[in-house]
């Protein structure tokens, strides 16, 4: 809660005693009222309990995403979180992390992004549409007969991983391994805390070594015999530029993991938003052409990615606050997307909202590389779900499960529905 107010002075508003509890159960359940309060009381807020700045206004978040004085390289932050862990134990992991485009600033980022774009050409994307439809249908076939499902474990967890594995052209017999390695790596990449950190580290490092070896082998094969899969496209892009392939395993793990948990958690958020707004759901069923607009509204209204993080490279000023070099800044995408200065009736869910310039994919140089693919996946997933299961509803025979206990990657641990 709010523990102090010091608005009268009009001087430095940076007030260490003004603190909010982002982990309170009612905030985890619905953080938007808190974001509203922060935006009104202290829009550029230093949260002492977390040790970083929080931006909540659309205007500030958007400007920060385009600000060259902010760095995306969060390595020092990550190393700090490791505490006493001996980093020589995670060399394979660190090699993947250090070559990751999402951590780079220009000029490295610009060079890497140009190459990465070659894996997402319009032609390639169109050729993957069938994969997405088939994967969605296969998962729904498995639950069709029972009349109920968990949106998370039956659909949104397996869907994005399987799609990327197929798009990479990974043989069926290797897909489970690939997904397991990616999961081990991302569990450690999150915020490693707690006393099993050594165990997580060891698992992540072993998986990083296996993942790297596996991708290197695929790259070698595709170099000899290129196909239309994404690994072939990326390998060709690197070959044309005469670059060595050391960065490719990093790019592959980034594509795999950036596209996995984001989509996994967005799908149940969207299903929940639709089921909680029956009139909107009915409108969409009556007019399936609204699906693209509905997907944009789902991303604005309740995206999985609530915050992205940056580090100040020099002393800067945002909204009258002085932020020192080295400070960590949490850019509130979720807060910005509910800012009434940008969106009329910002807390309303309106599948026909127009314009809808949400920040869900993070504008600026790190704008989601997979946005077109994500939109295609979500489009097909929601359309198919509603077409095949027109009576979709919350499963009232099962207890409602709380939200995931984090404010960064917002989602559900499970979401039971009937159809
Ligand atoms: C970057 C959101 C799906 C690949 C980002 C960023 C956001 C985002 C907010 C910016 C991160 C930052 O600035 O620090 C989402 C959401 C998704 C989604 C909400 C799903 C609903 C995907 C998919 C892929 C993908 C399916 C790939 C298959 C990437 C990559 C980056 C990125 C590689 C880093 C780009 C760079 O550093 O230049 N995404 N994403 N994302 N996303 Fe997505």
CSV table of C-alpha atoms and ligand atoms in Angstrom, one decimal:
chain,number,residue,atom,x,y,z
A,1,UNK,CA,0.0,0.0,0.0
A,2,UNK,CA,0.8,3.6,0.0
A,3,UNK,CA,2.9,4.6,3.0
A,4,UNK,CA,3.7,8.2,2.6
A,5,UNK,CA,2.9,11.3,0.7
A,6,UNK,CA,5.1,14.3,0.1
A,7,UNK,CA,3.4,16.3,-2.5
A,8,UNK,CA,3.3,19.7,-0.9
A,9,UNK,CA,7.0,20.5,-1.1
A,10,UNK,CA,6.9,20.6,-4.9
A,11,UNK,CA,10.6,19.9,-4.8
A,12,UNK,CA,12.2,16.6,-5.5
A,13,UNK,CA,9.2,14.2,-5.8
A,14,UNK,CA,11.6,11.2,-5.6
A,15,UNK,CA,10.3,10.0,-2.4
A,16,UNK,CA,11.7,6.7,-1.0
A,17,UNK,CA,8.8,6.3,1.5
A,18,UNK,CA,6.2,6.3,-1.3
A,19,UNK,CA,5.9,2.6,-1.9
A,20,UNK,CA,3.4,0.2,-3.5
A,21,UNK,CA,3.0,-3.5,-3.0
A,22,UNK,CA,2.9,-5.0,-6.5
A,23,UNK,CA,2.7,-8.5,-5.1
A,24,UNK,CA,-0.4,-8.1,-3.0
A,25,UNK,CA,-3.0,-10.8,-4.0
A,26,UNK,CA,-5.6,-8.3,-5.1
A,27,UNK,CA,-2.9,-6.6,-7.3
A,28,UNK,CA,-1.8,-9.9,-8.9
A,29,UNK,CA,-5.5,-10.5,-9.6
A,30,UNK,CA,-6.0,-7.1,-11.2
A,31,UNK,CA,-3.0,-4.7,-11.3
A,32,UNK,CA,-4.7,-2.0,-13.4
A,33,UNK,CA,-6.3,0.0,-10.5
A,34,UNK,CA,-2.9,0.2,-8.9
A,35,UNK,CA,-1.2,1.3,-12.1
A,36,UNK,CA,-3.9,4.0,-12.3
A,37,UNK,CA,-3.0,5.1,-8.7
A,38,UNK,CA,0.7,5.2,-9.4
A,39,UNK,CA,0.1,7.1,-12.7
A,40,UNK,CA,-1.9,9.7,-10.8
A,41,UNK,CA,0.2,9.9,-7.6
A,42,UNK,CA,3.7,9.5,-8.8
A,43,UNK,CA,3.8,8.7,-12.6
A,44,UNK,CA,7.6,8.3,-12.7
A,45,UNK,CA,8.0,6.3,-9.5
A,46,UNK,CA,11.1,5.0,-7.7
A,47,UNK,CA,10.0,1.8,-6.0
A,48,UNK,CA,12.5,1.3,-3.1
A,49,UNK,CA,11.2,-2.1,-2.2
A,50,UNK,CA,12.2,-3.3,-5.7
A,51,UNK,CA,15.2,-1.0,-6.3
A,52,UNK,CA,14.0,0.4,-9.6
A,53,UNK,CA,12.0,3.1,-11.4
A,54,UNK,CA,8.6,2.4,-12.7
A,55,UNK,CA,7.1,4.3,-15.7
A,56,UNK,CA,3.3,4.3,-15.9
A,57,UNK,CA,2.3,7.0,-18.5
A,58,UNK,CA,1.9,6.1,-22.2
A,59,UNK,CA,3.9,9.1,-23.2
A,60,UNK,CA,6.9,8.3,-20.9
A,61,UNK,CA,6.9,4.6,-21.7
A,62,UNK,CA,6.8,5.2,-25.5
A,63,UNK,CA,9.6,7.9,-25.3
A,64,UNK,CA,11.7,5.6,-23.1
A,65,UNK,CA,11.5,2.7,-25.6
A,66,UNK,CA,12.9,5.1,-28.3
A,67,UNK,CA,15.5,6.7,-26.0
A,68,UNK,CA,19.1,5.9,-27.0
A,69,UNK,CA,20.3,6.8,-23.5
A,70,UNK,CA,18.7,3.7,-22.2
A,71,UNK,CA,20.4,0.4,-22.7
A,72,UNK,CA,18.8,-3.0,-23.2
A,73,UNK,CA,21.9,-4.8,-21.8
A,74,UNK,CA,20.7,-6.2,-18.5
A,75,UNK,CA,23.7,-8.5,-17.9
A,76,UNK,CA,24.9,-6.7,-14.8
A,77,UNK,CA,21.4,-6.9,-13.4
A,78,UNK,CA,21.3,-10.6,-14.1
A,79,UNK,CA,24.7,-11.2,-12.5
A,80,UNK,CA,23.7,-9.3,-9.4
A,81,UNK,CA,20.7,-11.6,-9.1
A,82,UNK,CA,22.9,-14.6,-9.1
A,83,UNK,CA,24.4,-13.7,-5.7
A,84,UNK,CA,27.3,-15.9,-4.8
A,85,UNK,CA,26.9,-18.4,-7.6
A,86,UNK,CA,30.2,-19.3,-9.3
A,87,UNK,CA,29.7,-18.0,-12.9
A,88,UNK,CA,32.2,-20.5,-14.2
A,89,UNK,CA,29.4,-23.1,-13.7
A,90,UNK,CA,27.2,-21.4,-16.3
A,91,UNK,CA,29.6,-20.7,-19.2
A,92,UNK,CA,27.4,-22.4,-21.8
A,93,UNK,CA,24.4,-20.5,-20.6
A,94,UNK,CA,26.3,-17.1,-20.5
A,95,UNK,CA,27.5,-17.7,-24.0
A,96,UNK,CA,23.9,-17.9,-25.2
A,97,UNK,CA,22.9,-14.9,-23.1
A,98,UNK,CA,25.8,-12.7,-24.2
A,99,UNK,CA,25.1,-13.1,-27.9
A,100,UNK,CA,21.4,-12.4,-27.5
A,101,UNK,CA,20.0,-9.6,-29.7
A,102,UNK,CA,17.4,-8.6,-27.1
A,103,UNK,CA,20.3,-7.5,-24.8
A,104,UNK,CA,22.1,-5.5,-27.5
A,105,UNK,CA,22.2,-1.8,-28.3
A,106,UNK,CA,23.2,-0.2,-31.6
A,107,UNK,CA,25.3,-0.7,-33.6
A,108,UNK,CA,25.4,-4.5,-32.7
A,109,UNK,CA,21.7,-4.6,-32.4
A,110,UNK,CA,21.1,-3.0,-35.8
A,111,UNK,CA,23.4,-5.5,-37.5
A,112,UNK,CA,21.9,-8.6,-35.8
A,113,UNK,CA,18.3,-7.4,-36.3
A,114,UNK,CA,18.8,-7.1,-40.0
A,115,UNK,CA,19.9,-10.7,-40.2
A,116,UNK,CA,17.1,-11.9,-37.9
A,117,UNK,CA,14.5,-10.3,-40.1
A,118,UNK,CA,15.5,-12.7,-42.9
A,119,UNK,CA,13.8,-15.4,-40.9
A,120,UNK,CA,10.5,-13.6,-40.9
A,121,UNK,CA,9.8,-12.7,-44.6
A,122,UNK,CA,6.2,-12.3,-45.6
A,123,UNK,CA,6.6,-15.3,-48.0
A,124,UNK,CA,8.0,-17.5,-45.2
A,125,UNK,CA,5.2,-16.4,-42.8
A,126,UNK,CA,2.5,-17.3,-45.3
A,127,UNK,CA,4.0,-20.7,-45.9
A,128,UNK,CA,3.7,-21.4,-42.1
A,129,UNK,CA,0.0,-20.6,-41.9
A,130,UNK,CA,-0.9,-24.3,-42.5
A,131,UNK,CA,1.4,-25.4,-39.7
A,132,UNK,CA,-0.3,-23.1,-37.3
A,133,UNK,CA,-3.8,-24.3,-38.3
A,134,UNK,CA,-2.9,-27.9,-38.1
A,135,UNK,CA,-1.1,-27.7,-34.8
A,136,UNK,CA,-4.2,-25.8,-33.3
A,137,UNK,CA,-6.6,-28.4,-34.7
A,138,UNK,CA,-4.6,-31.3,-33.4
A,139,UNK,CA,-4.5,-29.9,-29.9
A,140,UNK,CA,-8.3,-29.3,-29.9
A,141,UNK,CA,-8.9,-32.8,-31.4
A,142,UNK,CA,-7.3,-34.2,-28.2
A,143,UNK,CA,-9.9,-32.5,-25.9
A,144,UNK,CA,-13.0,-32.4,-28.2
A,145,UNK,CA,-14.6,-35.6,-26.9
A,146,UNK,CA,-14.4,-34.7,-23.2
A,147,UNK,CA,-16.2,-31.4,-23.4
A,148,UNK,CA,-13.9,-29.5,-21.2
A,149,UNK,CA,-10.3,-28.4,-21.2
A,150,UNK,CA,-7.6,-26.4,-19.4
A,151,UNK,CA,-6.8,-23.5,-21.9
A,152,UNK,CA,-3.2,-23.4,-20.4
A,153,UNK,CA,-2.0,-27.0,-20.2
A,154,UNK,CA,-4.1,-28.3,-23.1
A,155,UNK,CA,-3.6,-25.4,-25.6
A,156,UNK,CA,-1.5,-22.4,-24.8
A,157,UNK,CA,1.6,-24.1,-23.3
A,158,UNK,CA,2.1,-26.6,-26.2
A,159,UNK,CA,0.9,-24.5,-29.1
A,160,UNK,CA,3.7,-21.9,-29.5
A,161,UNK,CA,6.5,-24.3,-28.8
A,162,UNK,CA,5.3,-26.8,-31.3
A,163,UNK,CA,4.8,-24.1,-33.9
A,164,UNK,CA,8.3,-22.8,-33.5
A,165,UNK,CA,9.8,-26.3,-33.5
A,166,UNK,CA,8.0,-27.1,-36.8
A,167,UNK,CA,8.9,-23.7,-38.3
A,168,UNK,CA,12.5,-24.4,-37.4
A,169,UNK,CA,12.2,-27.7,-39.2
A,170,UNK,CA,13.1,-29.8,-36.2
A,171,UNK,CA,12.3,-33.5,-36.7
A,172,UNK,CA,9.4,-34.8,-34.7
A,173,UNK,CA,11.7,-37.1,-32.6
A,174,UNK,CA,13.7,-34.1,-31.4
A,175,UNK,CA,10.9,-31.7,-30.6
A,176,UNK,CA,10.4,-32.7,-27.0
A,177,UNK,CA,14.1,-32.3,-26.3
A,178,UNK,CA,14.2,-28.9,-27.9
A,179,UNK,CA,11.3,-27.7,-25.8
A,180,UNK,CA,12.7,-29.1,-22.6
A,181,UNK,CA,16.1,-27.4,-23.2
A,182,UNK,CA,14.3,-24.1,-23.9
A,183,UNK,CA,12.2,-24.4,-20.8
A,184,UNK,CA,15.3,-25.1,-18.6
A,185,UNK,CA,17.1,-22.2,-20.1
A,186,UNK,CA,14.2,-19.7,-19.6
A,187,UNK,CA,13.5,-20.9,-16.0
A,188,UNK,CA,16.9,-19.7,-15.1
A,189,UNK,CA,16.7,-16.5,-17.3
A,190,UNK,CA,13.7,-15.3,-15.4
A,191,UNK,CA,14.5,-13.9,-12.0
A,192,UNK,CA,16.5,-16.7,-10.4
A,193,UNK,CA,15.9,-16.5,-6.7
A,194,UNK,CA,15.3,-19.0,-3.9
A,195,UNK,CA,17.6,-21.7,-2.7
A,196,UNK,CA,17.5,-24.0,-5.6
A,197,UNK,CA,19.4,-21.6,-7.7
A,198,UNK,CA,22.4,-23.9,-8.1
A,199,UNK,CA,20.2,-26.7,-9.3
A,200,UNK,CA,18.5,-24.4,-11.8
A,201,UNK,CA,21.8,-23.1,-12.9
A,202,UNK,CA,23.2,-26.5,-13.5
A,203,UNK,CA,20.2,-27.6,-15.5
A,204,UNK,CA,20.2,-24.4,-17.5
A,205,UNK,CA,23.9,-24.8,-18.3
A,206,UNK,CA,23.6,-28.4,-19.4
A,207,UNK,CA,20.6,-27.6,-21.5
A,208,UNK,CA,22.4,-24.6,-23.0
A,209,UNK,CA,25.3,-26.9,-24.1
A,210,UNK,CA,22.9,-29.5,-25.6
A,211,UNK,CA,20.8,-26.8,-27.3
A,212,UNK,CA,23.9,-25.1,-28.8
A,213,UNK,CA,25.2,-28.4,-30.1
A,214,UNK,CA,21.8,-29.3,-31.6
A,215,UNK,CA,21.4,-26.0,-33.4
A,216,UNK,CA,25.0,-26.1,-34.7
A,217,UNK,CA,24.3,-29.5,-36.2
A,218,UNK,CA,21.0,-28.3,-37.8
A,219,UNK,CA,22.8,-25.3,-39.2
A,220,UNK,CA,25.6,-27.5,-40.7
A,221,UNK,CA,22.9,-29.7,-42.3
A,222,UNK,CA,20.8,-26.8,-43.7
A,223,UNK,CA,23.9,-25.2,-45.1
A,224,UNK,CA,24.5,-28.2,-47.3
A,225,UNK,CA,20.8,-28.7,-48.1
A,226,UNK,CA,18.7,-25.6,-47.5
A,227,UNK,CA,14.9,-25.8,-47.1
A,228,UNK,CA,12.2,-23.3,-46.5
A,229,UNK,CA,12.4,-23.6,-42.7
A,230,UNK,CA,13.5,-20.7,-40.5
A,231,UNK,CA,16.9,-22.2,-39.6
A,232,UNK,CA,17.7,-22.5,-43.4
A,233,UNK,CA,16.6,-18.9,-43.9
A,234,UNK,CA,18.8,-17.6,-41.1
A,235,UNK,CA,21.7,-19.8,-42.1
A,236,UNK,CA,21.5,-18.4,-45.6
A,237,UNK,CA,21.4,-14.8,-44.3
A,238,UNK,CA,24.6,-15.4,-42.3
A,239,UNK,CA,26.3,-17.2,-45.2
A,240,UNK,CA,25.6,-14.3,-47.6
A,241,UNK,CA,27.2,-11.9,-45.2
A,242,UNK,CA,30.2,-14.2,-44.7
A,243,UNK,CA,29.6,-14.3,-41.0
A,244,UNK,CA,30.5,-17.2,-38.7
A,245,UNK,CA,27.5,-19.0,-37.1
A,246,UNK,CA,28.4,-18.4,-33.5
A,247,UNK,CA,25.4,-16.1,-32.9
A,248,UNK,CA,22.8,-18.5,-34.4
A,249,UNK,CA,22.2,-20.7,-31.4
A,250,UNK,CA,21.6,-17.5,-29.4
A,251,UNK,CA,19.2,-16.1,-32.0
A,252,UNK,CA,17.3,-19.5,-32.1
A,253,UNK,CA,16.9,-19.7,-28.3
A,254,UNK,CA,15.7,-16.0,-28.3
A,255,UNK,CA,13.1,-16.7,-31.0
A,256,UNK,CA,12.0,-19.9,-29.3
A,257,UNK,CA,11.7,-18.4,-25.8
A,258,UNK,CA,10.5,-14.9,-26.7
A,259,UNK,CA,7.7,-16.4,-28.7
A,260,UNK,CA,6.8,-19.1,-26.2
A,261,UNK,CA,5.9,-17.7,-22.8
A,262,UNK,CA,4.5,-14.5,-24.2
A,263,UNK,CA,2.0,-16.4,-26.3
A,264,UNK,CA,1.4,-19.0,-23.7
A,265,UNK,CA,0.2,-16.4,-21.2
A,266,UNK,CA,-1.5,-14.1,-23.6
A,267,UNK,CA,-4.0,-16.8,-24.8
A,268,UNK,CA,-5.7,-17.4,-21.4
A,269,UNK,CA,-5.7,-13.7,-20.7
A,270,UNK,CA,-7.6,-13.2,-24.0
A,271,UNK,CA,-10.0,-16.1,-23.4
A,272,UNK,CA,-10.7,-14.7,-19.9
A,273,UNK,CA,-11.3,-11.2,-21.3
A,274,UNK,CA,-13.8,-12.5,-23.9
A,275,UNK,CA,-15.7,-14.8,-21.4
A,276,UNK,CA,-15.9,-11.9,-18.9
A,277,UNK,CA,-17.5,-9.7,-21.6
A,278,UNK,CA,-20.3,-11.7,-23.1
A,279,UNK,CA,-21.6,-8.9,-25.4
A,280,UNK,CA,-18.1,-8.5,-26.9
A,281,UNK,CA,-17.8,-12.2,-27.3
A,282,UNK,CA,-21.2,-12.4,-29.0
A,283,UNK,CA,-20.3,-9.6,-31.4
A,284,UNK,CA,-17.2,-11.5,-32.4
A,285,UNK,CA,-19.1,-14.7,-33.0
A,286,UNK,CA,-21.7,-12.8,-35.1
A,287,UNK,CA,-18.9,-11.1,-37.1
A,288,UNK,CA,-15.7,-13.2,-37.3
A,289,UNK,CA,-14.1,-10.6,-39.4
A,290,UNK,CA,-13.6,-8.6,-36.2
A,291,UNK,CA,-11.0,-11.1,-35.1
A,292,UNK,CA,-7.9,-9.0,-36.0
A,293,UNK,CA,-9.3,-6.0,-34.2
A,294,UNK,CA,-10.2,-8.2,-31.2
A,295,UNK,CA,-6.7,-9.6,-31.0
A,296,UNK,CA,-5.2,-6.0,-30.9
A,297,UNK,CA,-7.7,-5.2,-28.1
A,298,UNK,CA,-6.8,-8.3,-26.1
A,299,UNK,CA,-3.1,-7.3,-26.3
A,300,UNK,CA,-3.9,-3.8,-25.2
A,301,UNK,CA,-6.4,-4.8,-22.5
A,302,UNK,CA,-4.4,-7.5,-20.8
A,303,UNK,CA,-1.2,-8.5,-22.4
A,304,UNK,CA,1.2,-11.0,-20.9
A,305,UNK,CA,4.2,-8.7,-21.1
A,306,UNK,CA,3.4,-6.0,-18.5
A,307,UNK,CA,6.9,-4.6,-18.2
A,308,UNK,CA,10.2,-4.4,-20.1
A,309,UNK,CA,13.4,-3.3,-18.5
A,310,UNK,CA,16.1,-0.9,-19.4
A,311,UNK,CA,19.3,0.5,-17.7
A,312,UNK,CA,20.1,4.3,-17.8
A,313,UNK,CA,23.5,4.7,-19.6
A,314,UNK,CA,23.8,8.3,-18.2
A,315,UNK,CA,22.0,10.6,-15.8
A,316,UNK,CA,18.7,11.4,-17.4
A,317,UNK,CA,15.4,13.2,-16.6
A,318,UNK,CA,12.0,11.7,-17.1
A,319,UNK,CA,8.8,13.6,-16.1
A,320,UNK,CA,10.8,15.9,-13.9
A,321,UNK,CA,12.6,13.1,-12.0
A,322,UNK,CA,16.4,12.7,-12.1
A,323,UNK,CA,17.4,9.2,-12.9
A,324,UNK,CA,21.0,8.3,-12.3
A,325,UNK,CA,23.3,6.4,-14.6
A,326,UNK,CA,23.1,2.7,-13.9
A,327,UNK,CA,19.5,2.8,-12.6
A,328,UNK,CA,17.1,0.1,-13.6
A,329,UNK,CA,13.8,1.3,-15.2
A,330,UNK,CA,10.7,-0.8,-15.6
A,331,UNK,CA,8.7,0.4,-18.5
A,332,UNK,CA,5.0,-0.3,-17.8
A,333,UNK,CA,3.5,-1.5,-21.0
A,334,UNK,CA,0.4,-2.7,-19.2
A,335,UNK,CA,0.1,0.6,-17.4
A,336,UNK,CA,0.7,2.7,-20.6
A,337,UNK,CA,-2.0,0.6,-22.4
A,338,UNK,CA,-4.6,1.7,-19.8
A,339,UNK,CA,-3.6,5.4,-19.8
A,340,UNK,CA,-6.7,7.5,-20.3
A,341,UNK,CA,-4.6,10.3,-21.8
A,342,UNK,CA,-4.1,8.0,-24.8
A,343,UNK,CA,-7.2,5.7,-24.8
A,344,UNK,CA,-10.8,6.7,-24.3
A,345,UNK,CA,-12.6,4.5,-21.7
A,346,UNK,CA,-9.2,2.9,-21.2
A,347,UNK,CA,-10.4,0.2,-18.8
A,348,UNK,CA,-13.2,-0.9,-21.1
A,349,UNK,CA,-12.7,-4.0,-23.3
A,350,UNK,CA,-13.9,-3.0,-26.8
A,351,UNK,CA,-13.0,-5.4,-29.6
A,352,UNK,CA,-13.8,-2.6,-32.2
A,353,UNK,CA,-11.5,0.0,-30.6
A,354,UNK,CA,-10.1,2.2,-33.2
A,355,UNK,CA,-7.5,3.7,-33.3
A,356,UNK,CA,-5.7,1.2,-31.0
A,357,UNK,CA,-2.0,2.2,-30.8
A,358,UNK,CA,-1.1,-0.1,-27.9
A,359,UNK,CA,2.5,-0.7,-26.9
A,360,UNK,CA,2.1,-4.4,-26.4
A,361,UNK,CA,4.9,-5.3,-28.8
A,362,UNK,CA,7.2,-2.5,-27.5
A,363,UNK,CA,7.9,0.1,-30.2
A,364,UNK,CA,11.4,1.3,-31.0
A,365,UNK,CA,14.4,-0.8,-32.2
A,366,UNK,CA,13.4,-3.9,-30.2
A,367,UNK,CA,9.9,-4.0,-31.5
A,368,UNK,CA,8.7,-7.6,-31.3
A,369,UNK,CA,10.5,-9.5,-34.1
A,370,UNK,CA,7.7,-12.1,-34.0
A,371,UNK,CA,4.7,-9.7,-34.1
A,372,UNK,CA,3.4,-10.8,-37.4
A,373,UNK,CA,3.8,-14.4,-36.5
A,374,UNK,CA,2.2,-13.8,-33.1
A,375,UNK,CA,-0.8,-12.1,-34.7
A,376,UNK,CA,-1.2,-14.9,-37.1
A,377,UNK,CA,-1.0,-17.5,-34.3
A,378,UNK,CA,-3.5,-15.6,-32.1
A,379,UNK,CA,-5.8,-15.1,-35.1
A,380,UNK,CA,-5.9,-18.7,-36.0
A,381,UNK,CA,-6.0,-19.9,-32.3
A,382,UNK,CA,-9.0,-17.7,-31.3
A,383,UNK,CA,-10.9,-18.1,-34.5
A,384,UNK,CA,-10.6,-21.9,-34.4
A,385,UNK,CA,-11.5,-22.1,-30.7
A,386,UNK,CA,-14.7,-20.1,-31.2
A,387,UNK,CA,-15.6,-21.9,-34.4
A,388,UNK,CA,-15.1,-25.4,-33.0
A,389,UNK,CA,-16.4,-24.6,-29.5
A,390,UNK,CA,-19.2,-22.0,-29.9
A,391,UNK,CA,-20.5,-22.7,-26.4
A,392,UNK,CA,-17.1,-21.9,-24.8
A,393,UNK,CA,-17.7,-20.9,-21.1
A,394,UNK,CA,-15.9,-20.8,-17.8
A,395,UNK,CA,-16.0,-24.3,-16.1
A,396,UNK,CA,-18.0,-23.5,-12.9
A,397,UNK,CA,-17.5,-27.0,-11.6
A,398,UNK,CA,-13.8,-26.3,-11.0
A,399,UNK,CA,-12.4,-23.7,-8.7
A,400,UNK,CA,-11.3,-20.4,-10.3
A,401,UNK,CA,-7.5,-20.4,-10.2
A,402,UNK,CA,-5.6,-17.3,-9.3
A,403,UNK,CA,-3.3,-15.5,-11.6
A,404,UNK,CA,0.4,-16.3,-11.9
A,405,UNK,CA,2.2,-14.8,-8.9
A,406,UNK,CA,4.3,-12.2,-10.9
A,407,UNK,CA,3.6,-8.8,-12.3
A,408,UNK,CA,6.1,-9.0,-15.1
A,409,UNK,CA,4.7,-11.9,-17.3
A,410,UNK,CA,1.0,-11.8,-16.6
A,411,UNK,CA,-1.1,-14.9,-17.0
A,412,UNK,CA,-2.9,-17.8,-15.4
A,413,UNK,CA,-1.4,-21.1,-14.1
A,414,UNK,CA,-4.6,-22.8,-15.4
A,415,UNK,CA,-7.9,-21.7,-17.0
A,416,UNK,CA,-10.7,-24.3,-17.0
A,417,UNK,CA,-13.4,-24.0,-19.6
A,418,UNK,CA,-16.3,-26.1,-21.0
A,419,UNK,CA,-17.6,-26.1,-24.5
B,1,LIG,C1,10.6,-8.5,-28.5
B,1,LIG,C2,6.0,-8.9,-26.9
B,1,LIG,C3,5.4,-13.0,-29.5
B,1,LIG,C4,10.1,-12.8,-30.8
B,1,LIG,C5,9.4,-8.3,-27.9
B,1,LIG,C6,9.1,-7.1,-27.0
B,1,LIG,C7,7.9,-7.3,-26.6
B,1,LIG,C8,7.3,-8.5,-27.2
B,1,LIG,C9,7.1,-6.3,-25.7
B,1,LIG,C10,10.1,-6.0,-26.7
B,1,LIG,C11,11.1,-6.4,-25.6
B,1,LIG,C12,12.0,-5.3,-25.2
B,1,LIG,O1,11.9,-4.2,-25.8
B,1,LIG,O2,12.8,-5.5,-24.2
B,1,LIG,C13,5.5,-10.1,-27.5
B,1,LIG,C14,4.1,-10.6,-27.2
B,1,LIG,C15,4.0,-11.7,-28.0
B,1,LIG,C16,5.2,-12.0,-28.7
B,1,LIG,C17,3.1,-9.9,-26.3
B,1,LIG,C18,2.8,-12.6,-28.1
B,1,LIG,C19,1.6,-12.3,-27.9
B,1,LIG,C20,6.6,-13.3,-30.1
B,1,LIG,C21,6.9,-14.4,-31.0
B,1,LIG,C22,8.2,-14.3,-31.4
B,1,LIG,C23,8.8,-13.2,-30.7
B,1,LIG,C24,5.8,-15.4,-31.5
B,1,LIG,C25,9.0,-15.2,-32.3
B,1,LIG,C26,8.7,-16.3,-32.8
B,1,LIG,C27,10.6,-11.6,-30.2
B,1,LIG,C28,12.0,-11.3,-30.3
B,1,LIG,C29,12.2,-10.0,-29.7
B,1,LIG,C30,10.9,-9.7,-29.2
B,1,LIG,C31,13.1,-12.1,-31.0
B,1,LIG,C32,13.5,-9.2,-29.5
B,1,LIG,C33,13.6,-8.2,-30.7
B,1,LIG,C34,14.8,-7.4,-30.6
B,1,LIG,O3,15.6,-7.4,-29.6
B,1,LIG,O4,15.1,-6.7,-31.5
B,1,LIG,N1,8.3,-9.1,-28.0
B,1,LIG,N2,6.1,-11.0,-28.3
B,1,LIG,N3,7.8,-12.6,-30.0
B,1,LIG,N4,9.9,-10.7,-29.5
B,1,LIG,FE1,8.0,-10.7,-29.1
